[in-house]
mmCIF file of C-alpha atoms in Angstrom:
data_model
loop_
_atom_site.group_PDB
_atom_site.id
_atom_site.type_symbol
_atom_site.label_atom_id
_atom_site.label_comp_id
_atom_site.label_asym_id
_atom_site.label_seq_id
_atom_site.Cartn_x
_atom_site.Cartn_y
_atom_site.Cartn_z
ATOM 1 C CA UNK Q 1 -20.140 -29.975 -11.281
ATOM 2 C CA UNK Q 2 -16.745 -28.307 -11.206
ATOM 3 C CA UNK Q 3 -14.540 -28.490 -8.164
ATOM 4 C CA UNK Q 4 -12.729 -25.166 -7.633
ATOM 5 C CA UNK Q 5 -9.299 -25.023 -5.982
ATOM 6 C CA UNK Q 6 -10.616 -23.063 -3.012
ATOM 7 C CA UNK Q 7 -13.915 -21.891 -1.633
ATOM 8 C CA UNK Q 8 -14.738 -18.209 -2.145
ATOM 9 C CA UNK Q 9 -17.484 -16.775 0.053
ATOM 10 C CA UNK Q 10 -19.022 -13.332 0.077
ATOM 11 C CA UNK Q 11 -18.323 -12.053 3.591
ATOM 12 C CA UNK Q 12 -20.436 -8.902 3.204
ATOM 13 C CA UNK Q 13 -21.910 -7.178 5.036
ATOM 14 C CA UNK Q 14 -19.014 -6.356 7.289
ATOM 15 C CA UNK Q 15 -18.894 -3.253 9.470
ATOM 16 C CA UNK Q 16 -15.860 -1.154 8.543
ATOM 17 C CA UNK Q 17 -14.815 2.203 9.947
ATOM 18 C CA UNK Q 18 -11.765 3.951 8.564
ATOM 19 C CA UNK Q 19 -9.804 6.068 11.021
ATOM 20 C CA UNK Q 20 -7.158 8.579 10.062
ATOM 21 C CA UNK Q 21 -5.376 10.192 12.969
ATOM 22 C CA UNK Q 22 -2.088 10.433 14.806
ATOM 23 C CA UNK Q 23 -1.815 6.875 16.062
ATOM 24 C CA UNK Q 24 1.267 7.092 18.259
ATOM 25 C CA UNK Q 25 0.356 9.666 20.906
ATOM 26 C CA UNK Q 26 -1.631 7.278 23.106
ATOM 27 C CA UNK Q 27 -4.961 8.908 22.377
ATOM 28 C CA UNK Q 28 -5.882 6.426 19.685
ATOM 29 C CA UNK Q 29 -4.812 3.511 21.852
ATOM 30 C CA UNK Q 30 -6.995 4.581 24.750
ATOM 31 C CA UNK Q 31 -9.941 5.392 22.476
ATOM 32 C CA UNK Q 32 -9.819 1.912 20.965
ATOM 33 C CA UNK Q 33 -9.142 0.198 24.267
ATOM 34 C CA UNK Q 34 -12.444 1.688 25.438
ATOM 35 C CA UNK Q 35 -14.137 -0.434 22.750
ATOM 36 C CA UNK Q 36 -12.075 -3.493 23.558
ATOM 37 C CA UNK Q 37 -9.787 -3.067 20.560
ATOM 38 C CA UNK Q 38 -6.036 -2.918 20.262
ATOM 39 C CA UNK Q 39 -3.908 -0.924 17.807
ATOM 40 C CA UNK Q 40 -1.909 -3.379 15.721
ATOM 41 C CA UNK Q 41 1.798 -3.048 15.063
ATOM 42 C CA UNK Q 42 2.606 -1.959 11.492
ATOM 43 C CA UNK Q 43 1.120 -4.359 8.899
ATOM 44 C CA UNK Q 44 -0.533 -6.453 11.596
ATOM 45 C CA UNK Q 45 -4.122 -7.335 12.350
ATOM 46 C CA UNK Q 46 -5.640 -7.553 15.812
ATOM 47 C CA UNK Q 47 -8.947 -9.128 16.794
ATOM 48 C CA UNK Q 48 -11.308 -10.829 14.367
ATOM 49 C CA UNK Q 49 -13.286 -9.736 11.278
ATOM 50 C CA UNK Q 50 -16.252 -9.138 13.618
ATOM 51 C CA UNK Q 51 -14.295 -6.997 16.054
ATOM 52 C CA UNK Q 52 -10.774 -6.111 15.087
ATOM 53 C CA UNK Q 53 -8.360 -3.584 13.648
ATOM 54 C CA UNK Q 54 -6.329 -3.559 10.435
ATOM 55 C CA UNK Q 55 -3.154 -1.462 10.128
ATOM 56 C CA UNK Q 56 -3.561 0.296 6.780
ATOM 57 C CA UNK Q 57 -0.800 2.925 6.783
ATOM 58 C CA UNK Q 58 1.216 4.925 9.342
ATOM 59 C CA UNK Q 59 -1.791 7.191 9.957
ATOM 60 C CA UNK Q 60 -4.728 4.985 9.035
ATOM 61 C CA UNK Q 61 -6.550 2.104 10.679
ATOM 62 C CA UNK Q 62 -9.531 0.092 9.501
ATOM 63 C CA UNK Q 63 -11.764 -0.924 12.364
ATOM 64 C CA UNK Q 64 -13.909 -3.984 11.742
ATOM 65 C CA UNK Q 65 -17.212 -4.294 13.556
ATOM 66 C CA UNK Q 66 -20.440 -6.204 13.287
ATOM 67 C CA UNK Q 67 -22.537 -4.730 10.444
ATOM 68 C CA UNK Q 68 -24.912 -2.863 12.760
ATOM 69 C CA UNK Q 69 -22.229 -1.567 15.123
ATOM 70 C CA UNK Q 70 -20.250 0.666 12.749
ATOM 71 C CA UNK Q 71 -22.264 3.850 13.313
ATOM 72 C CA UNK Q 72 -21.802 3.523 17.062
ATOM 73 C CA UNK Q 73 -18.071 3.035 16.498
ATOM 74 C CA UNK Q 74 -17.894 6.271 14.492
ATOM 75 C CA UNK Q 75 -19.660 8.121 17.301
ATOM 76 C CA UNK Q 76 -17.254 6.683 19.890
ATOM 77 C CA UNK Q 77 -14.215 7.641 17.835
ATOM 78 C CA UNK Q 78 -15.470 11.142 17.081
ATOM 79 C CA UNK Q 79 -15.946 11.701 20.779
ATOM 80 C CA UNK Q 80 -12.515 10.330 21.656
ATOM 81 C CA UNK Q 81 -10.736 12.403 19.015
ATOM 82 C CA UNK Q 82 -12.698 15.604 19.459
ATOM 83 C CA UNK Q 83 -10.495 18.638 18.981
ATOM 84 C CA UNK Q 84 -7.729 16.779 17.177
ATOM 85 C CA UNK Q 85 -6.970 16.485 13.487
ATOM 86 C CA UNK Q 86 -8.689 13.206 12.723
ATOM 87 C CA UNK Q 87 -11.291 11.505 10.586
ATOM 88 C CA UNK Q 88 -13.552 8.548 11.304
ATOM 89 C CA UNK Q 89 -15.917 7.409 8.571
ATOM 90 C CA UNK Q 90 -18.268 4.469 8.255
ATOM 91 C CA UNK Q 91 -17.206 2.880 4.968
ATOM 92 C CA UNK Q 92 -19.130 -0.389 5.381
ATOM 93 C CA UNK Q 93 -21.254 0.265 2.314
ATOM 94 C CA UNK Q 94 -18.206 1.217 0.236
ATOM 95 C CA UNK Q 95 -16.368 -2.078 0.709
ATOM 96 C CA UNK Q 96 -16.842 -5.690 -0.281
ATOM 97 C CA UNK Q 97 -15.383 -8.542 1.713
ATOM 98 C CA UNK Q 98 -14.594 -12.110 0.751
ATOM 99 C CA UNK Q 99 -13.553 -15.139 2.728
ATOM 100 C CA UNK Q 100 -11.197 -17.592 1.026
ATOM 101 C CA UNK Q 101 -10.954 -21.117 2.374
ATOM 102 C CA UNK Q 102 -9.062 -24.186 1.291
ATOM 103 C CA UNK Q 103 -5.654 -25.793 1.450
ATOM 104 C CA UNK Q 104 -3.238 -23.078 2.582
ATOM 105 C CA UNK Q 105 -0.956 -23.545 -0.431
ATOM 106 C CA UNK Q 106 -3.897 -23.220 -2.820
ATOM 107 C CA UNK Q 107 -5.314 -20.100 -1.170
ATOM 108 C CA UNK Q 108 -1.868 -18.521 -1.495
ATOM 109 C CA UNK Q 109 -1.602 -19.683 -5.071
ATOM 110 C CA UNK Q 110 -4.981 -18.264 -6.075
ATOM 111 C CA UNK Q 111 -3.997 -14.866 -4.672
ATOM 112 C CA UNK Q 112 -0.510 -15.040 -6.163
ATOM 113 C CA UNK Q 113 -2.041 -15.390 -9.619
ATOM 114 C CA UNK Q 114 -3.563 -11.937 -9.214
ATOM 115 C CA UNK Q 115 -1.175 -9.918 -7.093
ATOM 116 C CA UNK Q 116 2.515 -8.963 -7.166
ATOM 117 C CA UNK Q 117 2.687 -9.373 -3.369
ATOM 118 C CA UNK Q 118 4.978 -12.012 -1.891
ATOM 119 C CA UNK Q 119 2.575 -14.780 -0.834
ATOM 120 C CA UNK Q 120 5.067 -17.158 0.791
ATOM 121 C CA UNK Q 121 4.013 -18.094 4.329
ATOM 122 C CA UNK Q 122 7.206 -16.556 5.733
ATOM 123 C CA UNK Q 123 6.422 -13.204 4.109
ATOM 124 C CA UNK Q 124 2.697 -13.202 4.784
ATOM 125 C CA UNK Q 125 2.105 -15.200 7.956
ATOM 126 C CA UNK Q 126 -1.259 -15.423 9.682
ATOM 127 C CA UNK Q 127 -2.242 -12.014 11.047
ATOM 128 C CA UNK Q 128 -0.227 -9.916 8.622
ATOM 129 C CA UNK Q 129 -2.084 -7.549 6.299
ATOM 130 C CA UNK Q 130 -1.018 -6.755 2.759
ATOM 131 C CA UNK Q 131 -2.525 -3.858 0.838
ATOM 132 C CA UNK Q 132 -1.778 -4.358 -2.780
ATOM 133 C CA UNK Q 133 -3.085 -4.708 -6.283
ATOM 134 C CA UNK Q 134 -5.397 -7.521 -7.399
ATOM 135 C CA UNK Q 135 -5.275 -7.611 -11.200
ATOM 136 C CA UNK Q 136 -6.434 -4.065 -11.964
ATOM 137 C CA UNK Q 137 -7.849 -2.899 -8.640
ATOM 138 C CA UNK Q 138 -6.641 -2.195 -5.087
ATOM 139 C CA UNK Q 139 -7.355 -4.787 -2.414
ATOM 140 C CA UNK Q 140 -6.165 -5.830 1.025
ATOM 141 C CA UNK Q 141 -5.978 -9.330 2.431
ATOM 142 C CA UNK Q 142 -4.755 -11.201 5.456
ATOM 143 C CA UNK Q 143 -4.740 -14.788 6.680
ATOM 144 C CA UNK Q 144 -6.927 -15.468 9.693
ATOM 145 C CA UNK Q 145 -5.711 -19.048 9.992
ATOM 146 C CA UNK Q 146 -4.189 -21.921 8.097
ATOM 147 C CA UNK Q 147 -5.875 -21.920 4.684
ATOM 148 C CA UNK Q 148 -8.262 -19.128 5.650
ATOM 149 C CA UNK Q 149 -7.918 -15.621 4.302
ATOM 150 C CA UNK Q 150 -10.042 -12.482 4.301
ATOM 151 C CA UNK Q 151 -9.992 -10.035 1.423
ATOM 152 C CA UNK Q 152 -11.500 -6.554 1.201
ATOM 153 C CA UNK Q 153 -11.851 -4.282 -1.805
ATOM 154 C CA UNK Q 154 -13.968 -1.386 -2.994
ATOM 155 C CA UNK Q 155 -17.600 -2.364 -3.412
ATOM 156 C CA UNK Q 156 -17.730 -0.822 -6.891
ATOM 157 C CA UNK Q 157 -15.297 -3.525 -8.049
ATOM 158 C CA UNK Q 158 -16.631 -6.308 -5.824
ATOM 159 C CA UNK Q 159 -18.212 -8.157 -8.732
ATOM 160 C CA UNK Q 160 -15.013 -7.916 -10.738
ATOM 161 C CA UNK Q 161 -12.943 -9.251 -7.828
ATOM 162 C CA UNK Q 162 -15.318 -12.152 -7.265
ATOM 163 C CA UNK Q 163 -15.169 -13.047 -10.965
ATOM 164 C CA UNK Q 164 -11.374 -12.814 -10.937
ATOM 165 C CA UNK Q 165 -11.037 -15.057 -7.897
ATOM 166 C CA UNK Q 166 -13.507 -17.539 -9.357
ATOM 167 C CA UNK Q 167 -11.638 -17.640 -12.652
ATOM 168 C CA UNK Q 168 -8.182 -18.283 -11.192
ATOM 169 C CA UNK Q 169 -9.614 -20.875 -8.795
ATOM 170 C CA UNK Q 170 -11.082 -23.005 -11.560
ATOM 171 C CA UNK Q 171 -10.586 -26.735 -11.375
ATOM 172 C CA UNK Q 172 -7.385 -28.007 -12.935
ATOM 173 C CA UNK Q 173 -5.497 -24.697 -12.838
ATOM 174 C CA UNK Q 174 -3.221 -25.357 -9.878
ATOM 175 C CA UNK Q 175 0.437 -24.511 -10.395
ATOM 176 C CA UNK Q 176 1.814 -26.175 -7.277
ATOM 177 C CA UNK Q 177 4.310 -23.429 -6.461
ATOM 178 C CA UNK Q 178 3.692 -23.128 -2.724
ATOM 179 C CA UNK T 1 10.925 -5.073 -12.979
ATOM 180 C CA UNK T 2 11.559 -2.476 -10.336
ATOM 181 C CA UNK T 3 11.065 -3.135 -6.631
ATOM 182 C CA UNK T 4 11.091 -0.091 -4.355
ATOM 183 C CA UNK T 5 10.666 -0.158 -0.593
ATOM 184 C CA UNK T 6 8.200 2.448 0.615
ATOM 185 C CA UNK T 7 10.003 4.466 3.313
ATOM 186 C CA UNK T 8 6.724 5.153 5.131
ATOM 187 C CA UNK T 9 5.170 1.711 5.506
ATOM 188 C CA UNK T 10 8.175 -0.476 4.654
ATOM 189 C CA UNK T 11 6.456 -2.627 2.038
ATOM 190 C CA UNK T 12 8.695 -3.828 -0.799
ATOM 191 C CA UNK T 13 6.484 -2.668 -3.642
ATOM 192 C CA UNK T 14 6.417 -4.024 -7.096
ATOM 193 C CA UNK T 15 6.571 -1.317 -9.760
ATOM 194 C CA UNK T 16 2.943 -2.007 -10.659
ATOM 195 C CA UNK T 17 1.809 -1.075 -7.147
ATOM 196 C CA UNK T 18 3.321 2.373 -7.559
ATOM 197 C CA UNK T 19 2.508 5.446 -9.570
ATOM 198 C CA UNK T 20 5.461 7.308 -11.082
ATOM 199 C CA UNK T 21 5.771 11.027 -10.383
ATOM 200 C CA UNK T 22 8.712 12.055 -12.521
ATOM 201 C CA UNK T 23 11.860 13.869 -11.507
ATOM 202 C CA UNK T 24 12.333 14.716 -7.839
ATOM 203 C CA UNK T 25 13.646 17.887 -6.215
ATOM 204 C CA UNK T 26 12.235 20.343 -8.747
ATOM 205 C CA UNK T 27 12.316 23.911 -7.553
ATOM 206 C CA UNK T 28 9.365 26.135 -8.210
ATOM 207 C CA UNK T 29 10.316 29.799 -8.302
ATOM 208 C CA UNK T 30 8.046 32.202 -6.480
ATOM 209 C CA UNK T 31 6.256 35.407 -7.478
ATOM 210 C CA UNK T 32 8.064 37.660 -9.960
ATOM 211 C CA UNK T 33 10.067 34.731 -11.305
ATOM 212 C CA UNK T 34 11.275 35.028 -14.871
ATOM 213 C CA UNK T 35 9.600 33.258 -17.776
ATOM 214 C CA UNK T 36 12.730 31.141 -18.159
ATOM 215 C CA UNK T 37 12.518 29.951 -14.557
ATOM 216 C CA UNK T 38 8.861 29.043 -14.966
ATOM 217 C CA UNK T 39 9.488 27.286 -18.240
ATOM 218 C CA UNK T 40 12.302 25.333 -16.618
ATOM 219 C CA UNK T 41 10.058 24.310 -13.720
ATOM 220 C CA UNK T 42 7.325 23.190 -16.066
ATOM 221 C CA UNK T 43 9.216 21.550 -18.899
ATOM 222 C CA UNK T 44 12.951 21.101 -18.379
ATOM 223 C CA UNK T 45 13.712 17.617 -17.093
ATOM 224 C CA UNK T 46 16.877 15.648 -16.653
ATOM 225 C CA UNK T 47 17.071 12.453 -18.629
ATOM 226 C CA UNK T 48 20.392 10.983 -17.539
ATOM 227 C CA UNK T 49 22.049 7.728 -18.385
ATOM 228 C CA UNK T 50 22.943 7.114 -14.787
ATOM 229 C CA UNK T 51 21.773 8.175 -11.354
ATOM 230 C CA UNK T 52 18.284 9.642 -11.294
ATOM 231 C CA UNK T 53 16.149 10.912 -8.411
ATOM 232 C CA UNK T 54 12.464 10.227 -8.843
ATOM 233 C CA UNK T 55 9.126 10.686 -7.144
ATOM 234 C CA UNK T 56 6.873 7.686 -6.676
ATOM 235 C CA UNK T 57 3.511 7.212 -5.008
ATOM 236 C CA UNK T 58 2.609 4.029 -3.163
ATOM 237 C CA UNK T 59 -0.760 4.120 -4.911
ATOM 238 C CA UNK T 60 -1.932 0.580 -4.137
ATOM 239 C CA UNK T 61 -0.807 0.714 -0.519
ATOM 240 C CA UNK T 62 -0.385 3.456 2.046
ATOM 241 C CA UNK T 63 -0.871 6.174 -0.584
ATOM 242 C CA UNK T 64 2.193 8.228 0.345
ATOM 243 C CA UNK T 65 4.577 9.995 -2.018
ATOM 244 C CA UNK T 66 8.252 9.170 -1.609
ATOM 245 C CA UNK T 67 11.549 9.630 -3.404
ATOM 246 C CA UNK T 68 13.827 7.011 -4.910
ATOM 247 C CA UNK T 69 17.369 7.116 -6.226
ATOM 248 C CA UNK T 70 18.108 4.643 -8.973
ATOM 249 C CA UNK T 71 20.364 4.039 -11.938
ATOM 250 C CA UNK T 72 18.529 4.355 -15.241
ATOM 251 C CA UNK T 73 20.822 1.932 -17.070
ATOM 252 C CA UNK T 74 21.442 -0.837 -14.559
ATOM 253 C CA UNK T 75 18.111 -0.251 -12.740
ATOM 254 C CA UNK T 76 20.028 -0.523 -9.476
ATOM 255 C CA UNK T 77 18.115 1.118 -6.650
ATOM 256 C CA UNK T 78 20.366 3.089 -4.281
ATOM 257 C CA UNK T 79 17.618 3.764 -1.795
ATOM 258 C CA UNK T 80 14.281 5.372 -1.083
ATOM 259 C CA UNK T 81 13.582 8.255 1.280
ATOM 260 C CA UNK T 82 10.663 10.389 2.482
ATOM 261 C CA UNK T 83 9.488 13.245 0.289
ATOM 262 C CA UNK T 84 9.829 16.033 2.867
ATOM 263 C CA UNK T 85 13.340 17.017 1.782
ATOM 264 C CA UNK T 86 14.822 19.449 -0.729
ATOM 265 C CA UNK T 87 17.771 17.272 -1.703
ATOM 266 C CA UNK T 88 18.873 13.648 -1.409
ATOM 267 C CA UNK T 89 19.876 12.784 2.162
ATOM 268 C CA UNK T 90 23.478 12.028 3.048
ATOM 269 C CA UNK T 91 22.801 8.302 3.409
ATOM 270 C CA UNK T 92 21.570 8.052 -0.175
ATOM 271 C CA UNK T 93 24.494 10.093 -1.510
ATOM 272 C CA UNK T 94 26.898 7.829 0.360
ATOM 273 C CA UNK T 95 25.220 4.730 -1.091
ATOM 274 C CA UNK T 96 25.607 6.122 -4.604
ATOM 275 C CA UNK T 97 29.232 7.174 -4.073
ATOM 276 C CA UNK T 98 30.082 3.760 -2.676
ATOM 277 C CA UNK T 99 29.045 2.239 -5.990
ATOM 278 C CA UNK T 100 30.032 5.059 -8.335
ATOM 279 C CA UNK T 101 33.030 6.937 -6.869
ATOM 280 C CA UNK T 102 33.140 9.464 -9.724
ATOM 281 C CA UNK T 103 29.447 10.328 -9.625
ATOM 282 C CA UNK T 104 28.577 13.809 -8.206
ATOM 283 C CA UNK T 105 29.526 15.573 -11.470
ATOM 284 C CA UNK T 106 26.120 15.080 -13.033
ATOM 285 C CA UNK T 107 24.174 15.718 -9.823
#
């Protein structure tokens, strides 16, 4: 029985709604506040993977919900943004999610083997999101606590990402950088 | 290895997170333009040993196109700036001139 460096869990299904809109005019803030959510500052994460918001780009948020609540979230957002240039789409079925658990240094090391992103705790503290490249595909990840990270990617490459993570987390492959 | 800071989201991107878009500030001539103008727009590109203005897309991040000024020999990056401009902003020009006082000629 091998003993991998960290534990990699499939966190699907996760409710995810992507929102593209003008985020700074107050409308988005009040629309999300209605659902008990808060717009994060750039690169930050608010809430939890069951009910939270990821800052994806200056005009894009990813709203995380419980798996069966994403359609209702889309309806709420469409109502709130009616008449403005905006887009809210339920992308739950188009994304895979993984939960990484283990010693903080090892979780960072496993990710650092696959991504060019700066994984030092000072650069990627708990609650900061990084959208980047994981080997050959796009992914986004953030730390929810010490030694606990969430990772999302496109569902079409979910199997590839799981295999990648499993490979670089194999027993005996620690580098000890962090 | 090139590291460019995306002017939209502020992430210091590794070259492999970006998609190159070639020379920046190309001018496309409108209707009734000459064949030479169109050929120039399509095919004629600068290939300097020195300061070069380029387009890049933050493909593995926020997805936005931006511009970068860098030196093709030393790989020094003078700065990055949003794509909604027709020419390099004053701040970028100043940064280049601070390093290369006799630049400007090739620009």
